[in-house]
């Protein structure tokens, strides 16, 4: 298959209309692995998990309407050490919320990594703290998230090493009727003029700064 077709498959992850990620991973039997798109999900042949007792509703499902968040990618830069994303987060409050804490980090999307690893936020650093936000208000926060290059799992395509950043953000606080927790994930890519899809970043071209970048919201699995 022509390499351009493989690259188009890889970029399908970044399509603006994506609502969820395909749940399977490709495994090649050839001596030299072929390039595969970054698909986040478990193989369809895996046995279903054991049936568990129903869990009580989480704060996210009970109070998600009280708070929503969005992320805009402002700039991506690559040095000899880190990949750094400059971002803007927008919080929209549907209720009075106090003691808001935003945690977040960035990882690399790759078919070889399970969903739990790519969407998990076990020890994400605190990005912002807010004492209070009023119902009906909009709050914008800016900052940077760094990912060491040594922690990136690149997508290989010939001699090219490509990087598809995945940003995980969680906002938690306290409303009058209980805790509020909202979690979102965003895929980041080059937003070139005239291109139909976001493009991945190259890691093999040395340090540089990318100004034309964009983000797409991804569905977070239930375990997230």
PDB file of C-alpha atoms in Angstrom:
ATOM      1  CA  UNK A   1       0.000   0.000   0.000  1.00  0.00           C
ATOM      2  CA  UNK A   2       1.271   3.477  -0.822  1.00  0.00           C
ATOM      3  CA  UNK A   3       2.814   5.282   2.217  1.00  0.00           C
ATOM      4  CA  UNK A   4       0.465   8.231   1.728  1.00  0.00           C
ATOM      5  CA  UNK A   5      -2.472   5.926   2.417  1.00  0.00           C
ATOM      6  CA  UNK A   6      -0.891   4.752   5.675  1.00  0.00           C
ATOM      7  CA  UNK A   7      -0.330   8.357   6.737  1.00  0.00           C
ATOM      8  CA  UNK A   8      -3.968   9.149   5.977  1.00  0.00           C
ATOM      9  CA  UNK A   9      -4.991   6.287   8.261  1.00  0.00           C
ATOM     10  CA  UNK A  10      -2.803   7.664  11.027  1.00  0.00           C
ATOM     11  CA  UNK A  11      -4.384  11.067  10.683  1.00  0.00           C
ATOM     12  CA  UNK A  12      -7.899   9.602  10.937  1.00  0.00           C
ATOM     13  CA  UNK A  13      -7.367   9.802  14.707  1.00  0.00           C
ATOM     14  CA  UNK A  14      -7.227  13.582  14.397  1.00  0.00           C
ATOM     15  CA  UNK A  15     -10.385  14.068  12.273  1.00  0.00           C
ATOM     16  CA  UNK A  16     -12.502  17.004  13.509  1.00  0.00           C
ATOM     17  CA  UNK A  17     -15.591  14.852  13.621  1.00  0.00           C
ATOM     18  CA  UNK A  18     -14.066  12.142  15.798  1.00  0.00           C
ATOM     19  CA  UNK A  19     -16.348  11.230  18.689  1.00  0.00           C
ATOM     20  CA  UNK A  20     -14.596   8.129  19.973  1.00  0.00           C
ATOM     21  CA  UNK A  21     -11.513   6.072  19.306  1.00  0.00           C
ATOM     22  CA  UNK A  22     -11.570   2.695  17.532  1.00  0.00           C
ATOM     23  CA  UNK A  23     -10.990  -0.123  19.998  1.00  0.00           C
ATOM     24  CA  UNK A  24      -8.372  -2.386  18.444  1.00  0.00           C
ATOM     25  CA  UNK A  25      -4.629  -2.645  17.901  1.00  0.00           C
ATOM     26  CA  UNK A  26      -2.816  -4.005  14.863  1.00  0.00           C
ATOM     27  CA  UNK A  27      -0.080  -6.634  15.280  1.00  0.00           C
ATOM     28  CA  UNK A  28       2.191  -7.328  12.341  1.00  0.00           C
ATOM     29  CA  UNK A  29       3.690 -10.776  11.659  1.00  0.00           C
ATOM     30  CA  UNK A  30       6.331  -9.429   9.249  1.00  0.00           C
ATOM     31  CA  UNK A  31      10.020  -9.223  10.135  1.00  0.00           C
ATOM     32  CA  UNK A  32       9.928  -5.437   9.863  1.00  0.00           C
ATOM     33  CA  UNK A  33       6.775  -3.842  11.321  1.00  0.00           C
ATOM     34  CA  UNK A  34       4.618  -1.789   8.990  1.00  0.00           C
ATOM     35  CA  UNK A  35       3.505   1.694   9.896  1.00  0.00           C
ATOM     36  CA  UNK A  36       0.161   1.635  11.742  1.00  0.00           C
ATOM     37  CA  UNK A  37      -2.125   4.481  12.814  1.00  0.00           C
ATOM     38  CA  UNK A  38      -2.250   5.408  16.526  1.00  0.00           C
ATOM     39  CA  UNK A  39      -5.357   3.478  17.572  1.00  0.00           C
ATOM     40  CA  UNK A  40      -6.282   3.715  21.222  1.00  0.00           C
ATOM     41  CA  UNK A  41      -8.184   0.715  22.451  1.00  0.00           C
ATOM     42  CA  UNK A  42      -8.156  -2.942  23.371  1.00  0.00           C
ATOM     43  CA  UNK A  43      -8.058  -5.687  20.772  1.00  0.00           C
ATOM     44  CA  UNK A  44     -11.568  -6.894  19.859  1.00  0.00           C
ATOM     45  CA  UNK A  45     -10.520 -10.488  20.468  1.00  0.00           C
ATOM     46  CA  UNK A  46      -9.914  -9.855  24.169  1.00  0.00           C
ATOM     47  CA  UNK A  47     -12.433 -11.622  26.450  1.00  0.00           C
ATOM     48  CA  UNK A  48     -15.053  -9.415  28.075  1.00  0.00           C
ATOM     49  CA  UNK A  49     -14.287  -8.299  31.634  1.00  0.00           C
ATOM     50  CA  UNK A  50     -16.087 -10.048  34.487  1.00  0.00           C
ATOM     51  CA  UNK A  51     -19.415  -8.584  35.468  1.00  0.00           C
ATOM     52  CA  UNK A  52     -19.015  -6.384  38.539  1.00  0.00           C
ATOM     53  CA  UNK A  53     -21.520  -5.040  40.992  1.00  0.00           C
ATOM     54  CA  UNK A  54     -23.074  -1.748  39.857  1.00  0.00           C
ATOM     55  CA  UNK A  55     -21.083   1.205  41.156  1.00  0.00           C
ATOM     56  CA  UNK A  56     -22.764   4.253  42.690  1.00  0.00           C
ATOM     57  CA  UNK A  57     -22.920   7.363  40.479  1.00  0.00           C
ATOM     58  CA  UNK A  58     -19.669   9.311  40.406  1.00  0.00           C
ATOM     59  CA  UNK A  59     -19.485  13.051  41.025  1.00  0.00           C
ATOM     60  CA  UNK A  60     -18.794  13.483  37.318  1.00  0.00           C
ATOM     61  CA  UNK A  61     -22.085  11.921  36.230  1.00  0.00           C
ATOM     62  CA  UNK A  62     -24.054  13.647  38.982  1.00  0.00           C
ATOM     63  CA  UNK A  63     -22.715  17.185  38.561  1.00  0.00           C
ATOM     64  CA  UNK A  64     -20.974  17.383  35.181  1.00  0.00           C
ATOM     65  CA  UNK A  65     -23.466  20.052  34.015  1.00  0.00           C
ATOM     66  CA  UNK A  66     -22.221  22.357  36.802  1.00  0.00           C
ATOM     67  CA  UNK A  67     -18.854  22.752  35.071  1.00  0.00           C
ATOM     68  CA  UNK A  68     -17.514  22.287  31.551  1.00  0.00           C
ATOM     69  CA  UNK A  69     -13.996  22.769  30.242  1.00  0.00           C
ATOM     70  CA  UNK A  70     -12.342  23.214  26.879  1.00  0.00           C
ATOM     71  CA  UNK A  71      -8.718  23.472  25.793  1.00  0.00           C
ATOM     72  CA  UNK A  72      -7.188  25.508  22.959  1.00  0.00           C
ATOM     73  CA  UNK A  73      -3.684  24.711  21.788  1.00  0.00           C
ATOM     74  CA  UNK A  74      -1.740  27.957  21.356  1.00  0.00           C
ATOM     75  CA  UNK A  75       1.755  26.710  20.482  1.00  0.00           C
ATOM     76  CA  UNK A  76       3.826  23.524  20.453  1.00  0.00           C
ATOM     77  CA  UNK A  77       7.604  23.588  20.738  1.00  0.00           C
ATOM     78  CA  UNK A  78      10.219  20.844  20.681  1.00  0.00           C
ATOM     79  CA  UNK A  79      13.648  21.226  22.261  1.00  0.00           C
ATOM     80  CA  UNK A  80      16.402  18.694  22.745  1.00  0.00           C
ATOM     81  CA  UNK A  81      14.776  17.725  26.041  1.00  0.00           C
ATOM     82  CA  UNK A  82      11.020  18.424  26.062  1.00  0.00           C
ATOM     83  CA  UNK A  83       7.928  18.842  23.950  1.00  0.00           C
ATOM     84  CA  UNK A  84       6.044  21.836  25.374  1.00  0.00           C
ATOM     85  CA  UNK A  85       2.433  22.809  24.739  1.00  0.00           C
ATOM     86  CA  UNK A  86       1.219  26.337  25.472  1.00  0.00           C
ATOM     87  CA  UNK A  87      -2.514  26.156  26.150  1.00  0.00           C
ATOM     88  CA  UNK A  88      -5.620  28.097  27.147  1.00  0.00           C
ATOM     89  CA  UNK A  89      -8.303  26.384  29.251  1.00  0.00           C
ATOM     90  CA  UNK A  90     -11.837  27.763  29.337  1.00  0.00           C
ATOM     91  CA  UNK A  91     -14.103  26.910  32.294  1.00  0.00           C
ATOM     92  CA  UNK A  92     -17.862  27.507  32.089  1.00  0.00           C
ATOM     93  CA  UNK A  93     -19.675  27.303  35.422  1.00  0.00           C
ATOM     94  CA  UNK A  94     -23.326  26.312  35.684  1.00  0.00           C
ATOM     95  CA  UNK A  95     -23.279  26.723  39.466  1.00  0.00           C
ATOM     96  CA  UNK A  96     -21.246  28.426  42.174  1.00  0.00           C
ATOM     97  CA  UNK A  97     -18.157  26.256  42.663  1.00  0.00           C
ATOM     98  CA  UNK A  98     -15.413  26.633  45.251  1.00  0.00           C
ATOM     99  CA  UNK A  99     -11.941  25.166  45.809  1.00  0.00           C
ATOM    100  CA  UNK A 100     -11.383  24.329  42.151  1.00  0.00           C
ATOM    101  CA  UNK A 101      -8.263  22.328  41.292  1.00  0.00           C
ATOM    102  CA  UNK A 102      -7.171  21.636  37.723  1.00  0.00           C
ATOM    103  CA  UNK A 103      -4.795  18.760  37.077  1.00  0.00           C
ATOM    104  CA  UNK A 104      -3.383  17.800  33.728  1.00  0.00           C
ATOM    105  CA  UNK A 105      -0.543  16.391  31.705  1.00  0.00           C
ATOM    106  CA  UNK A 106       0.446  15.320  28.204  1.00  0.00           C
ATOM    107  CA  UNK A 107       1.353  11.909  26.783  1.00  0.00           C
ATOM    108  CA  UNK A 108       1.804  10.387  23.327  1.00  0.00           C
ATOM    109  CA  UNK A 109      -0.954   8.461  21.556  1.00  0.00           C
ATOM    110  CA  UNK A 110       0.222   5.096  20.239  1.00  0.00           C
ATOM    111  CA  UNK A 111      -1.393   1.812  19.221  1.00  0.00           C
ATOM    112  CA  UNK A 112       0.891  -0.202  21.516  1.00  0.00           C
ATOM    113  CA  UNK A 113      -0.351   1.476  24.710  1.00  0.00           C
ATOM    114  CA  UNK A 114      -3.604   0.472  26.470  1.00  0.00           C
ATOM    115  CA  UNK A 115      -6.412   2.956  27.061  1.00  0.00           C
ATOM    116  CA  UNK A 116      -5.904   2.888  30.839  1.00  0.00           C
ATOM    117  CA  UNK A 117      -2.334   4.109  30.382  1.00  0.00           C
ATOM    118  CA  UNK A 118      -3.131   6.766  27.796  1.00  0.00           C
ATOM    119  CA  UNK A 119      -6.196   8.256  29.494  1.00  0.00           C
ATOM    120  CA  UNK A 120      -5.211   7.763  33.137  1.00  0.00           C
ATOM    121  CA  UNK A 121      -4.461  10.730  35.401  1.00  0.00           C
ATOM    122  CA  UNK A 122      -3.166   8.969  38.475  1.00  0.00           C
ATOM    123  CA  UNK A 123      -0.509  11.502  39.503  1.00  0.00           C
ATOM    124  CA  UNK A 124      -1.009  14.410  37.117  1.00  0.00           C
ATOM    125  CA  UNK A 125       0.438  17.676  38.435  1.00  0.00           C
ATOM    126  CA  UNK A 126      -1.755  20.566  39.552  1.00  0.00           C
ATOM    127  CA  UNK A 127      -1.938  23.195  36.815  1.00  0.00           C
ATOM    128  CA  UNK A 128      -4.232  25.766  38.460  1.00  0.00           C
ATOM    129  CA  UNK A 129      -6.141  26.500  41.662  1.00  0.00           C
ATOM    130  CA  UNK A 130      -9.178  28.780  41.947  1.00  0.00           C
ATOM    131  CA  UNK A 131     -10.878  29.832  45.162  1.00  0.00           C
ATOM    132  CA  UNK A 132     -14.299  30.297  43.552  1.00  0.00           C
ATOM    133  CA  UNK A 133     -16.121  30.689  40.243  1.00  0.00           C
ATOM    134  CA  UNK A 134     -19.625  32.108  39.970  1.00  0.00           C
ATOM    135  CA  UNK A 135     -22.587  30.450  38.284  1.00  0.00           C
ATOM    136  CA  UNK A 136     -22.872  31.584  34.667  1.00  0.00           C
ATOM    137  CA  UNK A 137     -19.287  32.833  34.531  1.00  0.00           C
ATOM    138  CA  UNK A 138     -16.494  31.944  32.106  1.00  0.00           C
ATOM    139  CA  UNK A 139     -12.901  31.701  33.291  1.00  0.00           C
ATOM    140  CA  UNK A 140      -9.831  31.443  31.055  1.00  0.00           C
ATOM    141  CA  UNK A 141      -6.523  30.050  32.273  1.00  0.00           C
ATOM    142  CA  UNK A 142      -3.227  29.817  30.417  1.00  0.00           C
ATOM    143  CA  UNK A 143      -0.069  27.845  30.954  1.00  0.00           C
ATOM    144  CA  UNK A 144       2.317  25.221  29.597  1.00  0.00           C
ATOM    145  CA  UNK A 145       2.530  21.437  29.806  1.00  0.00           C
ATOM    146  CA  UNK A 146       5.859  19.686  29.213  1.00  0.00           C
ATOM    147  CA  UNK A 147       6.569  16.110  28.184  1.00  0.00           C
ATOM    148  CA  UNK A 148      10.172  14.820  28.171  1.00  0.00           C
ATOM    149  CA  UNK A 149      11.151  13.519  24.741  1.00  0.00           C
ATOM    150  CA  UNK A 150      12.450  10.356  26.391  1.00  0.00           C
ATOM    151  CA  UNK A 151       8.877   9.536  27.489  1.00  0.00           C
ATOM    152  CA  UNK A 152       7.393   9.809  23.976  1.00  0.00           C
ATOM    153  CA  UNK A 153       6.547   6.634  22.078  1.00  0.00           C
ATOM    154  CA  UNK A 154       7.067   7.746  18.452  1.00  0.00           C
ATOM    155  CA  UNK A 155       5.075   6.543  15.467  1.00  0.00           C
ATOM    156  CA  UNK A 156       7.564   5.305  12.858  1.00  0.00           C
ATOM    157  CA  UNK A 157       7.007   5.912   9.157  1.00  0.00           C
ATOM    158  CA  UNK A 158      10.135   5.096   7.214  1.00  0.00           C
ATOM    159  CA  UNK A 159      12.861   7.349   8.591  1.00  0.00           C
ATOM    160  CA  UNK A 160      10.308   9.726  10.120  1.00  0.00           C
ATOM    161  CA  UNK A 161       9.446   9.683  13.834  1.00  0.00           C
ATOM    162  CA  UNK A 162       6.058  11.259  14.478  1.00  0.00           C
ATOM    163  CA  UNK A 163       4.380  12.372  17.690  1.00  0.00           C
ATOM    164  CA  UNK A 164       0.625  12.628  18.364  1.00  0.00           C
ATOM    165  CA  UNK A 165       0.190  14.507  21.677  1.00  0.00           C
ATOM    166  CA  UNK A 166      -2.692  13.559  23.961  1.00  0.00           C
ATOM    167  CA  UNK A 167      -3.569  16.041  26.739  1.00  0.00           C
ATOM    168  CA  UNK A 168      -5.589  14.906  29.786  1.00  0.00           C
ATOM    169  CA  UNK A 169      -7.285  17.527  31.983  1.00  0.00           C
ATOM    170  CA  UNK A 170      -9.399  17.148  35.136  1.00  0.00           C
ATOM    171  CA  UNK A 171     -11.245  19.932  36.992  1.00  0.00           C
ATOM    172  CA  UNK A 172     -12.612  19.213  40.473  1.00  0.00           C
ATOM    173  CA  UNK A 173     -14.356  21.438  42.980  1.00  0.00           C
ATOM    174  CA  UNK A 174     -17.246  21.724  45.450  1.00  0.00           C
ATOM    175  CA  UNK A 175     -20.748  22.973  44.628  1.00  0.00           C
ATOM    176  CA  UNK A 176     -23.626  23.509  47.056  1.00  0.00           C
ATOM    177  CA  UNK A 177     -25.067  20.050  46.325  1.00  0.00           C
ATOM    178  CA  UNK A 178     -21.805  18.129  46.352  1.00  0.00           C
ATOM    179  CA  UNK A 179     -18.446  17.593  44.631  1.00  0.00           C
ATOM    180  CA  UNK A 180     -17.948  18.364  40.945  1.00  0.00           C
ATOM    181  CA  UNK A 181     -15.451  16.513  38.752  1.00  0.00           C
ATOM    182  CA  UNK A 182     -15.037  16.857  34.991  1.00  0.00           C
ATOM    183  CA  UNK A 183     -12.402  15.066  32.928  1.00  0.00           C
ATOM    184  CA  UNK A 184     -11.568  15.679  29.259  1.00  0.00           C
ATOM    185  CA  UNK A 185      -8.964  14.559  26.742  1.00  0.00           C
ATOM    186  CA  UNK A 186      -7.678  16.420  23.692  1.00  0.00           C
ATOM    187  CA  UNK A 187      -5.544  15.314  20.761  1.00  0.00           C
ATOM    188  CA  UNK A 188      -3.152  18.003  19.482  1.00  0.00           C
ATOM    189  CA  UNK A 189      -1.784  18.407  15.967  1.00  0.00           C
ATOM    190  CA  UNK A 190      -0.527  20.777  13.303  1.00  0.00           C
ATOM    191  CA  UNK A 191      -3.405  22.834  11.919  1.00  0.00           C
ATOM    192  CA  UNK A 192      -2.031  23.784   8.520  1.00  0.00           C
ATOM    193  CA  UNK A 193      -3.992  26.151   6.309  1.00  0.00           C
ATOM    194  CA  UNK A 194      -6.014  24.269   3.713  1.00  0.00           C
ATOM    195  CA  UNK A 195      -5.475  20.861   5.359  1.00  0.00           C
ATOM    196  CA  UNK A 196      -8.608  18.839   6.061  1.00  0.00           C
ATOM    197  CA  UNK A 197      -7.113  17.175   9.125  1.00  0.00           C
ATOM    198  CA  UNK A 198      -4.666  17.909  11.892  1.00  0.00           C
ATOM    199  CA  UNK A 199      -1.175  16.569  11.192  1.00  0.00           C
ATOM    200  CA  UNK A 200       1.283  14.886  13.605  1.00  0.00           C
ATOM    201  CA  UNK A 201       4.487  16.524  14.814  1.00  0.00           C
ATOM    202  CA  UNK A 202       7.874  15.352  13.572  1.00  0.00           C
ATOM    203  CA  UNK A 203      10.458  14.439  16.196  1.00  0.00           C
ATOM    204  CA  UNK A 204      13.303  13.814  13.744  1.00  0.00           C
ATOM    205  CA  UNK A 205      13.633  17.381  12.446  1.00  0.00           C
ATOM    206  CA  UNK A 206      15.340  18.929  15.449  1.00  0.00           C
ATOM    207  CA  UNK A 207      14.211  21.708  17.814  1.00  0.00           C
ATOM    208  CA  UNK A 208      11.508  24.016  16.465  1.00  0.00           C
ATOM    209  CA  UNK A 209       8.369  25.951  17.370  1.00  0.00           C
ATOM    210  CA  UNK A 210       4.983  25.252  15.801  1.00  0.00           C
ATOM    211  CA  UNK A 211       2.577  28.195  15.854  1.00  0.00           C
ATOM    212  CA  UNK A 212      -0.257  26.742  13.764  1.00  0.00           C
ATOM    213  CA  UNK A 213      -1.631  24.078  16.077  1.00  0.00           C
ATOM    214  CA  UNK A 214      -5.121  22.878  16.937  1.00  0.00           C
ATOM    215  CA  UNK A 215      -6.943  20.510  19.279  1.00  0.00           C
ATOM    216  CA  UNK A 216      -9.799  18.017  19.026  1.00  0.00           C
ATOM    217  CA  UNK A 217     -11.834  16.709  21.946  1.00  0.00           C
ATOM    218  CA  UNK A 218     -11.812  12.952  22.514  1.00  0.00           C
ATOM    219  CA  UNK A 219     -14.268  10.786  24.415  1.00  0.00           C
ATOM    220  CA  UNK A 220     -12.825   9.628  27.742  1.00  0.00           C
ATOM    221  CA  UNK A 221     -13.498   5.939  28.512  1.00  0.00           C
ATOM    222  CA  UNK A 222     -15.607   5.130  31.561  1.00  0.00           C
ATOM    223  CA  UNK A 223     -12.598   4.040  33.616  1.00  0.00           C
ATOM    224  CA  UNK A 224     -11.047   7.500  33.097  1.00  0.00           C
TER     225      UNK A 224
END
